[in-house]
mmCIF file of C-alpha atoms and ligand atoms in Angstrom:
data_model
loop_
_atom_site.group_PDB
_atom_site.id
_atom_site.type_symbol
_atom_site.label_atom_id
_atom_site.label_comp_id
_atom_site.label_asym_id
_atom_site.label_seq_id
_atom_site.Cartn_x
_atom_site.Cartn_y
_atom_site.Cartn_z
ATOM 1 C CA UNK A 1 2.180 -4.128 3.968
ATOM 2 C CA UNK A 2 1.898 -1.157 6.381
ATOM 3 C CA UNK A 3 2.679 2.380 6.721
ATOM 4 C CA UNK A 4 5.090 3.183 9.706
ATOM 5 C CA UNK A 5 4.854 6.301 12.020
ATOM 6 C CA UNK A 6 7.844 8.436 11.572
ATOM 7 C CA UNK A 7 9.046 9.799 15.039
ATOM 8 C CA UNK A 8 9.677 13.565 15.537
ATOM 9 C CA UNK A 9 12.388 15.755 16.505
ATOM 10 C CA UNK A 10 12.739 16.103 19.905
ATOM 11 C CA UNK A 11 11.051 12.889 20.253
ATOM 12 C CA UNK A 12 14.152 11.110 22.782
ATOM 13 C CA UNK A 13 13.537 7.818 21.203
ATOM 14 C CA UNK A 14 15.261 9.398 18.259
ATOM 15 C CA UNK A 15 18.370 9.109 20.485
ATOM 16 C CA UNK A 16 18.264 5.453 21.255
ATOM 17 C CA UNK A 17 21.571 3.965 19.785
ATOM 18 C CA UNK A 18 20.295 0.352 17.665
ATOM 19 C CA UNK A 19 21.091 -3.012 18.336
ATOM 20 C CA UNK A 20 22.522 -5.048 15.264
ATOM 21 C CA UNK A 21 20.275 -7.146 13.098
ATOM 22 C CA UNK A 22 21.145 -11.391 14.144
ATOM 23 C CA UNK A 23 17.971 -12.661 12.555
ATOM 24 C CA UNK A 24 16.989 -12.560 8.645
ATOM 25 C CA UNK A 25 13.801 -14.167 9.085
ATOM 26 C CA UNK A 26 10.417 -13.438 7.449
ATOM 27 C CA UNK A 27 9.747 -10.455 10.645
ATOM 28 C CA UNK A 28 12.905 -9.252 9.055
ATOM 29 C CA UNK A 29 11.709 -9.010 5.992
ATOM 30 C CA UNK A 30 8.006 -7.847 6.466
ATOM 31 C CA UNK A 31 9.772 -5.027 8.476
ATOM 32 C CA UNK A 32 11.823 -3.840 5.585
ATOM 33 C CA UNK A 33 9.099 -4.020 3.303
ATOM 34 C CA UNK A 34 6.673 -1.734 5.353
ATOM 35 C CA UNK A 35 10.326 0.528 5.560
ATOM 36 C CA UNK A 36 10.232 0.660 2.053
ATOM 37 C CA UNK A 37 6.649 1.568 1.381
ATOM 38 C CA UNK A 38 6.771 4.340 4.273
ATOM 39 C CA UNK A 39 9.600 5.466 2.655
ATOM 40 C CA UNK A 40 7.979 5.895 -1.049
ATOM 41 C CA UNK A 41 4.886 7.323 1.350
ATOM 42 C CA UNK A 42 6.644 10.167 2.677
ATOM 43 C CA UNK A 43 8.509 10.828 -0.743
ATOM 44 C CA UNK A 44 12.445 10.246 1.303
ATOM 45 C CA UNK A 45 15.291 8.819 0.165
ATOM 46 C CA UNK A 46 16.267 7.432 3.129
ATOM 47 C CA UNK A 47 14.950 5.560 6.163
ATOM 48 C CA UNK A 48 16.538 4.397 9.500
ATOM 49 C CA UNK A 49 14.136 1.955 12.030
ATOM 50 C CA UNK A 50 15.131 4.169 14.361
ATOM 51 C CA UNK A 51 13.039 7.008 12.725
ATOM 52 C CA UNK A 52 10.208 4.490 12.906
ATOM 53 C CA UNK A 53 10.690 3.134 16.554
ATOM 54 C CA UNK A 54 12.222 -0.106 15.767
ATOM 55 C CA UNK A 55 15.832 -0.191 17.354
ATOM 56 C CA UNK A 56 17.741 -2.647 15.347
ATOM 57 C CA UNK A 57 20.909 -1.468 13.036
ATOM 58 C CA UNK A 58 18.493 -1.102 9.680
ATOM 59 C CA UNK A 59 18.664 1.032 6.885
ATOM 60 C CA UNK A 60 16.592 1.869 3.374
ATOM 61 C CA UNK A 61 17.418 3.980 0.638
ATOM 62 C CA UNK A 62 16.265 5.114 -2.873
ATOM 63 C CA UNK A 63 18.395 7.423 -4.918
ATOM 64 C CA UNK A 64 16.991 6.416 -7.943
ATOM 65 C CA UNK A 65 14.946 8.566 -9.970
ATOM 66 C CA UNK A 66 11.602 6.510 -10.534
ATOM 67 C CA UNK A 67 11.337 5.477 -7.206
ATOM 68 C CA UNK A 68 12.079 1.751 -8.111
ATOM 69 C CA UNK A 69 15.290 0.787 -6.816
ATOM 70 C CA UNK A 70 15.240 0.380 -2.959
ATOM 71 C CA UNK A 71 18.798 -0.798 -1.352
ATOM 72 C CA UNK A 72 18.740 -2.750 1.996
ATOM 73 C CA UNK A 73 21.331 -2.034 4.055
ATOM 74 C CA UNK A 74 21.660 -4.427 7.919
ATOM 75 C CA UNK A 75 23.939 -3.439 9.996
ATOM 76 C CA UNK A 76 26.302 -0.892 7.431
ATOM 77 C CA UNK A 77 29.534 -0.234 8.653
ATOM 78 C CA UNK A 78 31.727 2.425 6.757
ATOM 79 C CA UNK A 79 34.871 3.478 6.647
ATOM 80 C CA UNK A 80 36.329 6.800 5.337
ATOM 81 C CA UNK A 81 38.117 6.918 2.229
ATOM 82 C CA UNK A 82 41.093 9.464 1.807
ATOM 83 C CA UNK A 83 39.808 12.542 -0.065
ATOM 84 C CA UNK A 84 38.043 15.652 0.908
ATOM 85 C CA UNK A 85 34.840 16.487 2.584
ATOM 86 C CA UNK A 86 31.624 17.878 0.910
ATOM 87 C CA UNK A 87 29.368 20.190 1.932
ATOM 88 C CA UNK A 88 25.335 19.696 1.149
ATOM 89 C CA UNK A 89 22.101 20.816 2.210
ATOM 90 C CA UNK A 90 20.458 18.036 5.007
ATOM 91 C CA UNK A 91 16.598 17.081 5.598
ATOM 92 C CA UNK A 92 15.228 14.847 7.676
ATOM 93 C CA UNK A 93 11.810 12.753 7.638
ATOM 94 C CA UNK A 94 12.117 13.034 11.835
ATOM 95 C CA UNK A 95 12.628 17.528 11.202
ATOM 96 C CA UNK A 96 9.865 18.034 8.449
ATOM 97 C CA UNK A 97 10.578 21.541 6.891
ATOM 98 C CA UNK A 98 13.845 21.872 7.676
ATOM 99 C CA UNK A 99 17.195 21.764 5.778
ATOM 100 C CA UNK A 100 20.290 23.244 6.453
ATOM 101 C CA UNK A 101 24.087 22.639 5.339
ATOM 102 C CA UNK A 102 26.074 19.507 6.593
ATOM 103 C CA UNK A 103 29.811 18.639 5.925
ATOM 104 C CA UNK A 104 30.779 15.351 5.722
ATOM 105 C CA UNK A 105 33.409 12.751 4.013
ATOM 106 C CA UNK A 106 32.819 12.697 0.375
ATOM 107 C CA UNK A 107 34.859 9.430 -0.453
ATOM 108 C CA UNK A 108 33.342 6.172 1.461
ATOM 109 C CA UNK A 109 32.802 2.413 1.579
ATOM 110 C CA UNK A 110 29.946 0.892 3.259
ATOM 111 C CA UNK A 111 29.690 -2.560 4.471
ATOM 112 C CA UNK A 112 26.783 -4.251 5.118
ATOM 113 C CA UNK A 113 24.252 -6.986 4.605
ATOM 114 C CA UNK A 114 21.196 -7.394 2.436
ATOM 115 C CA UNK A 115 17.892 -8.532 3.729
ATOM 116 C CA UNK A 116 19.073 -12.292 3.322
ATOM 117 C CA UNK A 117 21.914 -11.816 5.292
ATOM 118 C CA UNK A 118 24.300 -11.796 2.965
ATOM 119 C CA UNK A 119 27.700 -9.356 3.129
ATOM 120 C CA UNK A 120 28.231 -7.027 -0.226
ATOM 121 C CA UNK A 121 30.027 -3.383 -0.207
ATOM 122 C CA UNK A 122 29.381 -0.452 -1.984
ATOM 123 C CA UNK A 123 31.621 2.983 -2.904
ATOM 124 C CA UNK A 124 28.649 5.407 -3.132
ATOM 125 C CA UNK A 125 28.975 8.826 -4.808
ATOM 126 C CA UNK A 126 26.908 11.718 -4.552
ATOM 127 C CA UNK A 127 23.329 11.664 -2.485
ATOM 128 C CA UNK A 128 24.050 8.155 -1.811
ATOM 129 C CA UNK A 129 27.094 9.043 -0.090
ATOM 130 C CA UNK A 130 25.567 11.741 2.003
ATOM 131 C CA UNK A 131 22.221 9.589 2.687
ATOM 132 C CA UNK A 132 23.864 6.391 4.076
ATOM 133 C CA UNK A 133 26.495 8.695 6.541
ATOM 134 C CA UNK A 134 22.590 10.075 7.314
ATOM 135 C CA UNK A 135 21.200 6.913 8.137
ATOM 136 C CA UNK A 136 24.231 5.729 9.763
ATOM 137 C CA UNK A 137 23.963 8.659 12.032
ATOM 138 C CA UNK A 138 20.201 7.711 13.070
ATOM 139 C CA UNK A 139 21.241 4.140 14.178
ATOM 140 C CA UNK A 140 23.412 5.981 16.291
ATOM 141 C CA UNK A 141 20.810 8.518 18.025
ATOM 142 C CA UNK A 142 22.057 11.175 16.030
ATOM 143 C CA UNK A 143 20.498 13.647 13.630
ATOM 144 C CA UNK A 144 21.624 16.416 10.901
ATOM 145 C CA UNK A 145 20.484 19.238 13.840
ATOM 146 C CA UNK A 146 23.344 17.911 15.923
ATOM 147 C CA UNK A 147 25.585 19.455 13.043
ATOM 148 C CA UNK A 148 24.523 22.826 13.198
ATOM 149 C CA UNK A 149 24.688 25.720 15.924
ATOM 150 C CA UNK A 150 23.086 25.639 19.118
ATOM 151 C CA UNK A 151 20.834 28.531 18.208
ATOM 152 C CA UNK A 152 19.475 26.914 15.291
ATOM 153 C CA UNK A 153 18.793 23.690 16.412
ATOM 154 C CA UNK A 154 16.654 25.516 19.427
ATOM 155 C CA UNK A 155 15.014 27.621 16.876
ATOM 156 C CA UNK A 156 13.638 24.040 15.239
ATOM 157 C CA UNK A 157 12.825 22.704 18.126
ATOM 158 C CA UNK A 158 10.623 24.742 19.539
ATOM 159 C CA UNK A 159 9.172 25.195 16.493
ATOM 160 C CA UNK A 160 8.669 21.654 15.787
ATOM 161 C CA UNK A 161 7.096 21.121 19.348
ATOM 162 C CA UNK A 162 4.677 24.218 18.333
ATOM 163 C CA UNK A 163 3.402 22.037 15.915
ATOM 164 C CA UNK A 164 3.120 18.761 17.745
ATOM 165 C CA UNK A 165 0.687 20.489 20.159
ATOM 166 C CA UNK A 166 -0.785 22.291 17.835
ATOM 167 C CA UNK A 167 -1.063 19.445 14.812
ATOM 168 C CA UNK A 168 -2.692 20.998 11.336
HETATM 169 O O1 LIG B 201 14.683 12.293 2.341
HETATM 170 C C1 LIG B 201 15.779 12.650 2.781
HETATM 171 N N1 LIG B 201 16.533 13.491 2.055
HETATM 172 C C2 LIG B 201 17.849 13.810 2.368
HETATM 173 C C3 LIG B 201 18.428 14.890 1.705
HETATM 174 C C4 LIG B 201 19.722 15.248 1.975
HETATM 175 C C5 LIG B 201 20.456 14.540 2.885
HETATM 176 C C6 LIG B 201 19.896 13.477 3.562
HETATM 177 C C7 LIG B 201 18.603 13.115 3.308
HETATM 178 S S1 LIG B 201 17.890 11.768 4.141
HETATM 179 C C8 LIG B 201 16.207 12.201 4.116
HETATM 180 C C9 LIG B 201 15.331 11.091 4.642
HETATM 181 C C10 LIG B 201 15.666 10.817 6.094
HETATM 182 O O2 LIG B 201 15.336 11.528 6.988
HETATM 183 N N2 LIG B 201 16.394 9.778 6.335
HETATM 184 O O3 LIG B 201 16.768 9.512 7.598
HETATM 185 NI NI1 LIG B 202 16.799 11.399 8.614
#
């Protein structure tokens, strides 16, 4: 297995939009397992390839509690359930250090396939909810700073690119 570098906000490569999974061969799967392990690595619940510069439409999430329960998610779809939206505090892996509020549908299902191809759904609740519409978002080339005001996101950019010439 391998650790994965996690791109950076402004990085533009963050804004490529991902190309759907067609092949669930053993590169497939090699790929989701160094997702998962860069994922426990940087102590997220959630990880896009885009955040890690591979452009297909692939997703990885833990909510669980010891760390041990890793969902694969290829090309996810969802679709908004009736219900109301829900306001929660948003990180990022690609904005280290920054969170800030988010609103976004509460009630949703999620469509997608497992690393073997296969099609299952899910109603998430909760974190899970907010992480996958998170995700979703990064196969997209969009990111929880494109929520918030224009002042803000500035703010975290330029002190984000502060620190990438200036690394610790
Ligand atoms: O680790 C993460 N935590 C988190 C908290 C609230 C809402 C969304 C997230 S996702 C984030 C990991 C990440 O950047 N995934 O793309
Ligand atoms: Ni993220």
């Amino acid at each position: 297995m391998a650790l994965l570098k996690i791109l950076e906000f402004p990085d533009p490569r963050l804004r490529t939009i991902a190309k759907p999974v067609t092949d669930f061969d053993a590169q497939l799967s090699r790929l989701i397992d160094d997702m998962i392990e860069t994922l426990y690595e940087a102590d997220g619940v959630g990880l896009a390839a885009t955040q890690v510069d591979v452009h297909k439409r692939l997703v990885v999430i833990d909510t669980s509690e010891d760390r041990n329960d890793p969902l694969v998610f290829a090309n996810p779809e969802i679709t908004v359930l009736d219900g109301g939206m829900h306001e929660g505090r948003e990180g990022c892996l690609s904005v280290p250090g920054f969170y800030e509020p988010v609103i976004r549908p509460e009630h949703i299902l999620v469509r997608a396939q497992d690393r073997r191809g296969k099609a299952f759904e899910l109603r998430p609740e909760g974190l899970l909810a907010v992480c996958i519409q998170h995700e979703l978002d990064h196969l997209n080339g969009k990111l929880f700073v494109d929520y918030i005001s224009v002042l803000k996101r500035q703010r975290i950019r330029s002190k984000l690119e502060k620190q990438h010439r200036q690394p610790a």
